[in-house]
Amino acid sequence: VLDLPIHGTRARLCARFKGHLAHLSTQKFSSNVIEKCLLASDPNLCTSLVEELMMPQNLSSLLQDPYGNYVIQTALTVSDPIQRNQLIDNIRPHLPNLRNTPYGKRIQNKILKETSNSPHQ
């Protein structure tokens, strides 16, 4: 449905998930839908979705979840540079707890790649 070229459908559908992103991001199939929303939404909606994912009560559990981790990786990819830096700053305190998990290693590598490619860091 998110791929259909029906004007406004994608934005309305993705907006309906607001308030439920953390829960949906930890489920096998709905996490794919949330990733698709992040990739396909307009910049304003994407910013709003990433803000919800960054909330402290959401971020910690998503970083440690096998499906939520991929959603966070996608958020790192699609967020604008300022929001990406905010997300990285919010993830950094969790890195020591994530280093020994396969999901945490993916996030850690993504952050290292992001910060090494950034001319401002």
PDB file of C-alpha atoms in Angstrom, residues 35-77:
ATOM      1  CA  GLU A  35      11.236   1.281   7.915  1.00  0.00           C
ATOM      2  CA  LYS A  36       9.289   1.832   4.692  1.00  0.00           C
ATOM      3  CA  CYS A  37       7.502   4.804   6.270  1.00  0.00           C
ATOM      4  CA  LEU A  38      10.844   6.335   7.231  1.00  0.00           C
ATOM      5  CA  LEU A  39      12.181   5.830   3.716  1.00  0.00           C
ATOM      6  CA  ALA A  40       9.061   7.003   1.884  1.00  0.00           C
ATOM      7  CA  SER A  41       7.746   9.857   4.007  1.00  0.00           C
ATOM      8  CA  ASP A  42       8.239  13.550   3.338  1.00  0.00           C
ATOM      9  CA  PRO A  43      10.947  15.309   5.383  1.00  0.00           C
ATOM     10  CA  ASN A  44       8.540  16.785   7.964  1.00  0.00           C
ATOM     11  CA  LEU A  45       6.850  13.466   8.690  1.00  0.00           C
ATOM     12  CA  CYS A  46      10.186  11.653   8.713  1.00  0.00           C
ATOM     13  CA  THR A  47      11.512  14.134  11.287  1.00  0.00           C
ATOM     14  CA  SER A  48       8.448  13.584  13.442  1.00  0.00           C
ATOM     15  CA  LEU A  49       8.773   9.794  13.233  1.00  0.00           C
ATOM     16  CA  VAL A  50      12.471   9.875  14.133  1.00  0.00           C
ATOM     17  CA  GLU A  51      11.705  12.190  17.077  1.00  0.00           C
ATOM     18  CA  GLU A  52       9.338   9.566  18.443  1.00  0.00           C
ATOM     19  CA  LEU A  53      11.925   6.828  17.979  1.00  0.00           C
ATOM     20  CA  MET A  54      14.510   8.959  19.830  1.00  0.00           C
ATOM     21  CA  MET A  55      12.375   9.333  22.933  1.00  0.00           C
ATOM     22  CA  PRO A  56      14.349   7.849  25.862  1.00  0.00           C
ATOM     23  CA  GLN A  57      11.640   5.329  26.750  1.00  0.00           C
ATOM     24  CA  ASN A  58      11.691   4.055  23.136  1.00  0.00           C
ATOM     25  CA  LEU A  59      15.324   4.263  22.105  1.00  0.00           C
ATOM     26  CA  SER A  60      16.818   1.975  24.726  1.00  0.00           C
ATOM     27  CA  SER A  61      14.497  -0.930  23.958  1.00  0.00           C
ATOM     28  CA  LEU A  62      14.715  -0.439  20.182  1.00  0.00           C
ATOM     29  CA  LEU A  63      18.506  -0.535  20.249  1.00  0.00           C
ATOM     30  CA  GLN A  64      18.423  -3.942  21.926  1.00  0.00           C
ATOM     31  CA  ASP A  65      15.642  -5.420  19.833  1.00  0.00           C
ATOM     32  CA  PRO A  66      16.441  -7.539  16.755  1.00  0.00           C
ATOM     33  CA  TYR A  67      13.822  -5.723  14.648  1.00  0.00           C
ATOM     34  CA  GLY A  68      13.875  -2.329  16.327  1.00  0.00           C
ATOM     35  CA  ASN A  69      17.588  -2.166  15.692  1.00  0.00           C
ATOM     36  CA  TYR A  70      16.992  -2.143  11.950  1.00  0.00           C
ATOM     37  CA  VAL A  71      14.450   0.649  12.343  1.00  0.00           C
ATOM     38  CA  ILE A  72      17.051   2.725  14.204  1.00  0.00           C
ATOM     39  CA  GLN A  73      19.610   1.999  11.485  1.00  0.00           C
ATOM     40  CA  THR A  74      17.121   3.221   8.894  1.00  0.00           C
ATOM     41  CA  ALA A  75      16.447   6.325  11.004  1.00  0.00           C
ATOM     42  CA  LEU A  76      20.184   7.040  11.000  1.00  0.00           C
ATOM     43  CA  THR A  77      20.189   6.753   7.221  1.00  0.00           C
TER      44      THR A  77
END
